[in-house]
Coordinates of C-alpha atoms and ligand atoms in Angstrom, one line a residue:
M16 CA -40.6 -3.9 181.2
T17 CA -39.8 -2.5 177.7
I18 CA -39.9 -5.5 175.2
Q19 CA -35.8 -5.7 173.6
T20 CA -36.0 -8.5 171.0
I21 CA -36.0 -7.8 167.7
I22 CA -37.7 -10.0 165.5
E23 CA -37.2 -11.4 162.1
P24 CA -39.9 -8.7 160.5
F25 CA -41.6 -11.5 158.2
R26 CA -42.9 -14.9 158.4
I27 CA -42.0 -18.0 156.6
K28 CA -44.0 -19.4 153.7
T29 CA -41.9 -22.1 151.9
V30 CA -39.1 -24.1 153.7
E31 CA -36.2 -26.1 152.6
P32 CA -35.4 -28.9 154.7
L33 CA -31.4 -28.8 155.9
R34 CA -29.6 -32.3 155.7
M35 CA -27.6 -33.2 159.1
T36 CA -24.4 -35.0 158.6
T37 CA -22.0 -36.7 161.2
R38 CA -18.5 -35.1 162.0
G39 CA -17.2 -38.7 160.1
E40 CA -19.0 -38.1 157.2
R41 CA -17.7 -34.5 156.8
E42 CA -14.3 -35.5 157.8
Q43 CA -14.4 -37.4 154.5
I44 CA -16.4 -34.8 152.2
L45 CA -13.9 -32.3 153.3
A46 CA -11.0 -34.5 152.0
K47 CA -12.7 -35.6 148.9
A48 CA -13.0 -32.0 148.2
G49 CA -9.1 -31.4 148.1
H50 CA -9.8 -29.2 151.7
N51 CA -11.6 -26.5 150.0
L52 CA -15.3 -25.5 151.1
F53 CA -15.7 -24.2 147.6
N54 CA -15.4 -27.8 146.2
V55 CA -18.0 -29.0 149.0
R56 CA -21.4 -29.9 147.9
A57 CA -24.1 -27.6 149.4
E58 CA -26.4 -30.4 150.4
D59 CA -23.8 -31.6 152.2
V60 CA -23.3 -28.4 154.1
L61 CA -26.1 -27.6 157.4
I62 CA -25.5 -24.1 157.6
D63 CA -24.3 -22.2 154.6
L64 CA -22.4 -18.9 155.8
L65 CA -19.6 -19.2 152.3
T66 CA -21.1 -15.8 151.1
D67 CA -24.0 -13.6 151.1
S68 CA -23.8 -13.5 147.8
G69 CA -27.1 -14.9 145.5
T70 CA -28.6 -16.5 148.5
S71 CA -31.3 -14.1 149.7
A72 CA -34.9 -15.4 150.1
M73 CA -37.1 -13.5 147.8
S74 CA -40.2 -12.3 149.0
A75 CA -44.0 -13.6 148.0
R76 CA -44.0 -10.2 145.5
Q77 CA -40.6 -10.7 144.2
W78 CA -41.6 -14.5 143.6
A79 CA -44.8 -13.2 142.1
G80 CA -42.7 -10.4 139.8
L81 CA -41.2 -13.8 138.5
I82 CA -44.5 -14.8 136.8
D83 CA -45.4 -11.1 135.9
G84 CA -41.9 -10.4 133.9
D85 CA -41.7 -9.2 130.5
E86 CA -39.6 -11.5 128.5
S87 CA -39.8 -9.4 125.2
Y88 CA -36.1 -9.1 123.9
A89 CA -36.4 -5.4 123.3
G90 CA -38.1 -3.0 125.1
A91 CA -39.5 -4.9 127.9
R92 CA -41.9 -3.8 130.7
S93 CA -39.8 -5.4 133.3
F94 CA -36.7 -3.1 132.0
Y95 CA -38.5 0.2 132.5
R96 CA -39.3 -1.0 135.8
F97 CA -35.7 -1.9 137.0
E98 CA -34.5 1.5 135.2
K99 CA -36.7 3.5 137.1
A100 CA -36.1 1.9 140.6
V101 CA -32.2 2.2 140.1
K102 CA -32.5 5.6 138.7
D103 CA -34.9 6.6 141.9
L104 CA -31.9 5.7 144.2
T105 CA -29.1 6.7 142.1
G106 CA -30.3 9.5 140.1
L107 CA -28.0 8.4 137.5
K108 CA -28.5 8.8 133.7
H109 CA -27.8 5.2 131.9
I110 CA -28.5 2.2 133.7
I111 CA -27.2 -0.8 132.1
P112 CA -28.5 -4.5 133.1
T113 CA -25.4 -7.0 133.6
H114 CA -25.7 -10.8 135.1
Q115 CA -24.0 -10.1 138.2
G116 CA -21.5 -7.5 139.7
R117 CA -18.0 -8.8 138.1
A118 CA -19.9 -8.5 134.3
A119 CA -20.6 -4.3 135.2
E120 CA -16.7 -4.5 136.7
K121 CA -15.5 -6.2 133.2
I122 CA -16.9 -3.9 130.9
L123 CA -16.0 -0.7 132.9
F124 CA -12.3 -1.7 133.4
T125 CA -12.3 -2.7 129.5
I126 CA -13.0 0.7 129.0
L127 CA -11.3 2.8 132.0
G128 CA -8.4 0.5 132.7
G129 CA -5.5 -0.8 131.0
P130 CA -1.4 -1.3 131.4
G131 CA 0.0 1.9 133.0
K132 CA -3.5 2.9 135.2
I133 CA -4.0 2.8 138.4
I134 CA -7.6 2.7 140.3
P135 CA -7.7 3.4 143.7
N136 CA -10.6 2.1 146.3
N137 CA -11.0 2.0 150.3
T138 CA -10.8 -1.6 149.3
H139 CA -11.0 -3.4 146.4
F140 CA -13.3 -6.4 146.5
D141 CA -11.8 -9.8 145.0
T142 CA -13.4 -9.7 141.6
T143 CA -12.7 -5.8 141.3
R144 CA -8.9 -6.1 141.9
A145 CA -9.3 -9.4 139.2
N146 CA -10.9 -7.8 136.5
I147 CA -8.7 -4.4 137.2
E148 CA -5.5 -6.5 137.0
V149 CA -6.6 -8.5 133.8
S150 CA -6.9 -5.3 132.3
G151 CA -3.3 -4.3 132.9
A152 CA -4.0 -1.9 135.4
E153 CA -3.1 -1.6 138.9
A154 CA -5.2 -1.8 141.7
A155 CA -4.5 0.3 144.8
D156 CA -6.0 -0.3 148.3
L157 CA -6.6 2.7 150.6
P158 CA -8.1 1.4 153.8
V159 CA -8.1 3.5 156.9
K160 CA -5.3 2.6 159.0
E161 CA -8.2 1.8 162.0
A162 CA -9.4 -0.9 159.1
L163 CA -6.7 -3.1 160.4
I164 CA -7.3 -3.1 164.1
P165 CA -9.7 -5.9 164.0
S166 CA -10.2 -5.2 168.2
L167 CA -10.9 -1.2 167.8
V168 CA -13.9 -0.3 168.0
K169 CA -15.1 3.2 165.7
D170 CA -18.0 4.0 163.7
F171 CA -16.6 3.7 160.2
K172 CA -13.7 1.6 159.9
G173 CA -14.5 0.9 156.0
N174 CA -13.9 4.5 155.3
M175 CA -10.8 5.3 153.0
D176 CA -7.6 6.9 153.6
I177 CA -8.2 10.1 152.0
A178 CA -4.7 12.1 152.6
G179 CA -3.4 8.6 151.2
L180 CA -5.4 9.6 148.1
E181 CA -4.4 12.8 147.8
R182 CA -0.8 12.0 147.6
L183 CA -1.9 9.3 145.2
L184 CA -3.4 11.6 143.0
K185 CA -1.1 14.2 143.4
Q186 CA 1.6 12.1 142.2
K187 CA -0.4 10.0 139.0
G188 CA -2.7 12.4 138.2
P189 CA -6.0 12.0 136.0
E190 CA -3.3 10.7 133.3
Q191 CA -3.1 8.1 135.1
V192 CA -5.9 7.5 137.6
P193 CA -9.1 6.9 135.4
L194 CA -11.5 6.7 137.8
V195 CA -11.6 6.2 141.9
M196 CA -13.8 3.8 143.6
M197 CA -15.4 3.4 147.0
T198 CA -17.1 0.2 148.0
V199 CA -20.0 0.7 150.4
T200 CA -20.0 -1.5 152.6
N201 CA -16.2 -2.0 152.6
N202 CA -16.7 -5.9 151.8
S203 CA -13.2 -7.0 152.0
C204 CA -12.4 -4.8 155.7
A205 CA -14.9 -6.9 157.2
G206 CA -18.2 -5.4 155.8
Q207 CA -17.4 -2.0 157.6
P208 CA -19.3 1.4 156.6
V209 CA -18.2 4.2 155.0
S210 CA -19.4 7.7 156.4
M211 CA -21.2 10.2 154.1
G212 CA -18.6 12.8 155.2
C213 CA -16.1 10.5 153.9
I214 CA -17.9 9.5 150.7
R215 CA -18.4 13.5 150.1
R216 CA -14.9 14.6 150.6
V217 CA -13.5 11.4 148.1
S218 CA -16.0 12.8 145.3
E219 CA -14.9 16.3 146.2
L220 CA -11.0 15.8 145.9
C221 CA -11.8 13.4 142.9
H222 CA -13.7 16.3 141.4
S223 CA -11.0 19.2 141.9
Y224 CA -8.6 16.5 139.6
G225 CA -11.3 16.3 137.0
I226 CA -11.4 12.4 138.3
P227 CA -14.6 10.1 137.7
F228 CA -15.8 9.0 141.5
F229 CA -17.3 5.6 141.2
I230 CA -19.3 3.7 144.3
D231 CA -19.3 0.0 144.4
A232 CA -22.8 -0.5 145.6
C233 CA -23.2 -3.6 146.1
R234 CA -24.2 -3.2 150.0
F235 CA -25.5 0.5 149.7
A236 CA -28.6 0.1 152.0
E237 CA -26.5 -1.6 155.0
N238 CA -24.2 1.3 154.5
A239 CA -26.8 3.9 154.9
W240 CA -28.4 2.5 157.5
F241 CA -25.0 2.8 159.6
V242 CA -25.0 6.1 158.3
K243 CA -28.4 6.7 160.0
T244 CA -27.9 5.3 163.1
R245 CA -24.2 6.7 163.5
E246 CA -23.1 9.4 161.9
P247 CA -24.1 13.2 164.1
G248 CA -27.3 14.4 162.0
C249 CA -28.4 11.6 160.1
R250 CA -31.1 10.1 162.3
G251 CA -33.8 12.0 161.2
R252 CA -33.3 11.1 157.7
S253 CA -35.0 8.0 155.8
V254 CA -32.6 5.3 154.5
T255 CA -33.4 6.2 151.0
Q256 CA -33.0 9.5 151.3
L257 CA -29.4 8.8 152.6
A258 CA -28.9 6.5 150.0
Q259 CA -29.5 8.8 147.0
E260 CA -27.2 11.5 148.9
M261 CA -24.6 9.0 148.6
F262 CA -25.1 8.5 145.0
S263 CA -25.3 12.1 144.3
Y264 CA -21.7 12.3 145.1
A265 CA -20.8 9.7 142.2
D266 CA -20.5 9.6 138.6
G267 CA -21.4 6.5 138.3
C268 CA -21.5 3.0 140.2
I269 CA -21.2 -0.6 140.0
M270 CA -23.7 -2.7 141.7
S271 CA -24.0 -6.4 142.3
G272 CA -27.9 -7.2 143.1
K273 CA -26.8 -10.5 144.7
K274 CA -26.5 -8.3 147.6
D275 CA -28.7 -5.5 148.3
G276 CA -30.6 -6.4 145.4
L277 CA -32.3 -9.3 147.3
V278 CA -32.0 -11.3 144.5
N279 CA -30.3 -14.3 143.3
I280 CA -28.8 -13.0 139.9
G281 CA -28.5 -9.8 138.7
G282 CA -26.4 -6.5 138.6
F283 CA -25.7 -3.5 136.6
L284 CA -23.7 -0.6 135.6
A285 CA -24.9 2.9 136.0
V286 CA -23.1 6.0 134.6
N287 CA -23.7 9.8 134.0
D288 CA -21.2 10.1 131.0
D289 CA -23.1 9.7 127.6
E290 CA -19.6 8.4 125.8
L291 CA -19.0 5.9 128.6
A292 CA -22.4 4.7 128.4
R293 CA -22.6 4.1 124.6
K294 CA -18.9 2.4 124.7
A295 CA -20.6 0.5 127.7
R296 CA -23.6 -0.5 125.7
N297 CA -21.3 -2.0 122.8
I298 CA -19.1 -4.1 124.6
L299 CA -22.8 -5.3 126.4
I300 CA -24.3 -6.5 123.3
V301 CA -21.2 -8.4 122.5
T302 CA -20.9 -10.3 126.2
E303 CA -24.2 -9.8 127.7
G304 CA -27.2 -8.9 125.5
F305 CA -29.2 -6.2 124.2
P306 CA -29.1 -3.1 126.7
T307 CA -32.5 -3.5 127.8
Y308 CA -31.7 -7.1 129.6
G309 CA -28.3 -7.3 129.6
G310 CA -27.5 -10.7 130.9
L311 CA -30.8 -11.4 132.6
A312 CA -34.4 -12.5 131.7
G313 CA -37.1 -10.0 132.2
R314 CA -38.3 -11.7 135.4
D315 CA -34.7 -11.2 137.2
L316 CA -35.3 -7.7 136.1
E317 CA -39.2 -7.6 137.5
A318 CA -37.6 -9.3 141.0
F319 CA -34.7 -7.1 141.5
A320 CA -36.8 -3.8 141.0
Q321 CA -39.0 -5.3 143.9
G322 CA -36.2 -6.3 145.9
L323 CA -34.8 -2.5 145.8
E324 CA -37.9 -1.1 146.9
E325 CA -37.4 -4.0 149.9
V326 CA -33.9 -3.6 150.8
V327 CA -34.4 -0.3 152.4
D328 CA -37.3 -0.9 154.5
E329 CA -35.9 0.2 157.7
D330 CA -37.7 -2.5 160.0
Y331 CA -36.0 -5.5 157.7
L332 CA -32.5 -3.1 158.1
R333 CA -32.7 -2.8 161.9
Y334 CA -33.3 -6.6 161.9
R335 CA -30.5 -7.3 159.4
I336 CA -27.8 -5.3 161.1
R337 CA -28.9 -6.5 164.4
S338 CA -28.8 -9.9 163.6
I339 CA -25.1 -10.1 162.5
E340 CA -24.5 -7.7 165.6
Y341 CA -26.0 -10.3 168.0
V342 CA -23.3 -13.0 166.7
V343 CA -20.6 -10.7 167.4
E344 CA -22.1 -9.9 170.8
K345 CA -22.0 -13.0 171.7
L346 CA -18.6 -14.5 170.7
D347 CA -16.8 -11.6 172.1
A348 CA -18.4 -12.3 175.1
A349 CA -17.0 -16.0 175.0
G350 CA -13.7 -14.5 174.1
V351 CA -13.5 -15.5 170.4
P352 CA -11.3 -12.9 168.5
V353 CA -13.7 -11.6 166.3
F354 CA -13.3 -8.2 164.3
K355 CA -15.2 -5.2 165.6
P356 CA -17.6 -3.5 165.9
A357 CA -20.1 -6.2 163.8
G358 CA -20.4 -5.0 160.2
G359 CA -23.3 -5.3 158.1
H360 CA -23.5 -8.4 155.9
A361 CA -21.1 -11.3 157.7
I362 CA -19.6 -11.8 161.2
Y363 CA -15.1 -12.2 161.0
L364 CA -13.2 -13.9 162.9
D365 CA -9.9 -12.8 163.5
A366 CA -8.1 -15.9 162.6
T367 CA -4.4 -14.3 163.7
S368 CA -5.3 -14.2 167.1
F369 CA -7.7 -17.3 167.3
L370 CA -4.5 -19.8 165.9
P371 CA -1.7 -17.5 166.9
H372 CA 0.6 -20.8 166.7
V373 CA -0.2 -21.0 162.6
P374 CA 1.5 -18.6 160.6
P375 CA 0.3 -16.6 157.9
H376 CA 2.2 -18.7 155.0
E377 CA 0.2 -21.9 156.9
F378 CA -3.2 -20.0 156.2
P379 CA -4.8 -20.3 159.5
G380 CA -8.0 -18.5 158.2
H381 CA -8.3 -21.5 156.0
A382 CA -7.3 -23.8 158.1
L383 CA -10.2 -22.2 160.9
A384 CA -12.8 -22.6 158.1
C385 CA -12.0 -26.5 157.5
A386 CA -12.2 -26.6 161.5
L387 CA -16.0 -25.0 161.5
Y388 CA -16.8 -27.3 158.8
I389 CA -15.7 -30.2 160.5
E390 CA -17.2 -29.3 163.8
G391 CA -20.8 -28.3 162.5
G392 CA -21.2 -28.5 159.4
I393 CA -20.8 -24.4 158.9
R394 CA -19.4 -23.3 155.7
S395 CA -17.6 -20.0 155.9
C396 CA -15.1 -18.4 153.7
E397 CA -11.4 -17.3 154.6
I398 CA -10.5 -13.8 153.7
G399 CA -7.0 -13.7 154.2
S400 CA -3.5 -14.8 152.6
V401 CA -5.2 -17.5 150.6
M402 CA -7.0 -15.2 148.8
F403 CA -5.3 -12.0 148.8
G404 CA -1.4 -13.6 149.8
K405 CA 0.7 -13.3 146.9
N406 CA 4.1 -14.7 145.9
D407 CA 6.8 -11.8 144.8
P408 CA 7.3 -12.5 141.1
R409 CA 11.2 -12.4 141.1
T410 CA 12.3 -13.4 144.7
G411 CA 9.1 -16.2 145.1
A412 CA 8.8 -14.7 148.8
F413 CA 5.6 -14.8 150.2
Q414 CA 3.7 -11.7 150.8
P415 CA 0.8 -12.6 153.3
A416 CA -2.6 -10.8 153.1
L417 CA -3.0 -7.4 155.6
L418 CA -5.4 -9.5 157.7
E419 CA -6.2 -13.6 158.1
L420 CA -9.8 -13.2 158.4
V421 CA -12.7 -16.0 158.1
R422 CA -16.3 -14.6 157.2
L423 CA -19.2 -16.0 158.3
A424 CA -21.3 -14.0 155.8
I425 CA -25.1 -14.3 156.6
P426 CA -27.6 -14.9 153.8
R427 CA -30.3 -12.3 153.7
R428 CA -33.9 -13.3 155.5
V429 CA -32.6 -17.4 155.3
Y430 CA -31.8 -18.3 158.6
T431 CA -33.2 -17.8 162.2
Q432 CA -31.8 -16.6 165.3
S433 CA -31.7 -20.3 166.5
H434 CA -29.5 -21.1 163.2
M435 CA -27.7 -18.3 164.6
D436 CA -27.2 -19.8 168.6
Y437 CA -25.6 -23.2 166.8
V438 CA -23.1 -21.2 165.2
V439 CA -22.2 -19.3 168.0
E440 CA -22.0 -22.7 169.8
C441 CA -19.9 -24.2 167.4
V442 CA -17.3 -21.4 167.0
G443 CA -16.8 -21.5 170.9
E444 CA -16.3 -25.3 170.5
V445 CA -13.6 -25.2 167.7
F446 CA -12.3 -22.2 169.9
A447 CA -11.8 -24.7 173.0
K448 CA -10.0 -26.8 170.8
R449 CA -7.9 -24.3 168.9
D450 CA -4.3 -25.8 170.1
A451 CA -5.2 -29.0 168.3
I452 CA -5.7 -26.9 164.9
R453 CA -3.1 -27.6 162.2
G454 CA -2.0 -24.7 159.2
V455 CA -2.4 -26.1 155.5
R456 CA -0.3 -26.0 152.3
I457 CA -1.6 -25.6 148.8
I458 CA -1.3 -28.4 146.4
Q459 CA -2.2 -27.0 143.4
E460 CA -3.5 -23.3 142.3
P461 CA -4.7 -22.0 139.3
P462 CA -2.9 -18.4 138.3
V463 CA -6.0 -15.5 139.5
L464 CA -8.5 -16.2 141.9
R465 CA -7.1 -19.3 143.5
H466 CA -9.6 -19.6 146.6
F467 CA -12.2 -20.7 144.0
T468 CA -10.3 -23.8 142.9
A469 CA -7.1 -24.5 144.8
T470 CA -6.8 -27.7 146.8
F471 CA -4.9 -28.1 150.0
Q472 CA -3.4 -30.3 152.3
P473 CA -3.2 -30.3 156.4
L474 CA 0.1 -29.8 157.5
Ligands
LIG1 C1 -19.7 -9.7 145.2 C2 -19.4 -8.7 144.9 C3 -18.6 -7.7 143.8 C4 -19.1 -8.8 142.5 O1 -20.4 -9.0 142.1 P1 -20.8 -10.5 141.6 O2 -22.1 -10.6 141.3 O3 -20.4 -11.7 142.1 O4 -20.0 -10.5 140.2 C5 -18.2 -6.9 143.5 N1 -18.2 -5.5 144.7 C6 -18.2 -6.5 145.9 C7 -17.9 -5.1 147.0 C8 -18.8 -7.5 145.8 O5 -19.5 -7.5 147.6

């Protein structure tokens, strides 16, 4: 008999107790939070799957790095270690640290965005879209058609619709398209990977129009693992080599270290263009800090550099991707509508099929996320019409999101297999009682990124 179980490739040195709550307590907590899980205190959550962002457990070496960090204002050793780690990985020339990913986005789109511009992506992440729109530019999503069919099993559902991109570039040209982005893995499309072939072809297409190609690299290592295990001819190559090849096609990238940097805070912008780097550093000094620390402490840069080394460990990635797939397999076997195949950092429930009696304008994903909290103290995140739905500015008509999903994001190196078994049971329990779940309506909402602060009422 061969041993099949892929174990967590680490042991636990520091523990953080979880606080149990009762269903009655959770009902009160949720009502007090305006039925928005972002307003619930973390200590009132049992299993927190709100996001995989900034929630990683750091390694002993990263904690050691915090003590070892060089806090000099200018020219700190920790910056040079960080810069080398990012250069070795990306091959890009200018490495600009920021406090997190969106600060890099803000700087980039302040320079390259603006009214009349249009910026395509396989699918923009919410803060990326918001930063583009705040600059006055338009954010265009070009996912492949298969991305919109949750039950369809295909290898690279995160890819970009290349024919669609070509049409857009032909029509708008470099005057209106200042850059093209590719998000790996495709967070807003269920963490699905992008193939190396797609990255290469999109890069070539952009360059044929003289348009720079950027990668939103938050989950580059998870993407590289999928490329290694799924794309023909890639199995024999290391994740590091594959990641390096991926970045070799790019003129720049942004990254939130809170994902595959395995840190709790940090990000960067990296570019080859000297003039763009000069402008970016000028903004950085005003909004983030001096170029050798950006918005970070020396210790953060130290931990980030170490995290970038640890995240490409293939034993880690094998466990990481398997731990997501494990939950998807169990839910699928129980008949729960779940986005397939398993993505890199999260399990996505298909709320449209889960709650067919709740129409998009009653926010089925949001209603499901609330039900999961009440059932088992699990905090998840709606990725659907609360996050991406809109009301037409002229007619006021409701425009739903393309998909109504609930994301169970798995923090890196934090929860064990028995935590995941508990999650599977809770989702199964909610599924059994799904007919009783009602939709919600919005009571109050801010003008942008409403999912963070809006309040709701069950119908
Ligand atoms: C998290 C994320 C960002 C923004 O990064 P923050 O560190 O949260 O500011 C941008 N793009 C993608 C794909 C992300 O997942």
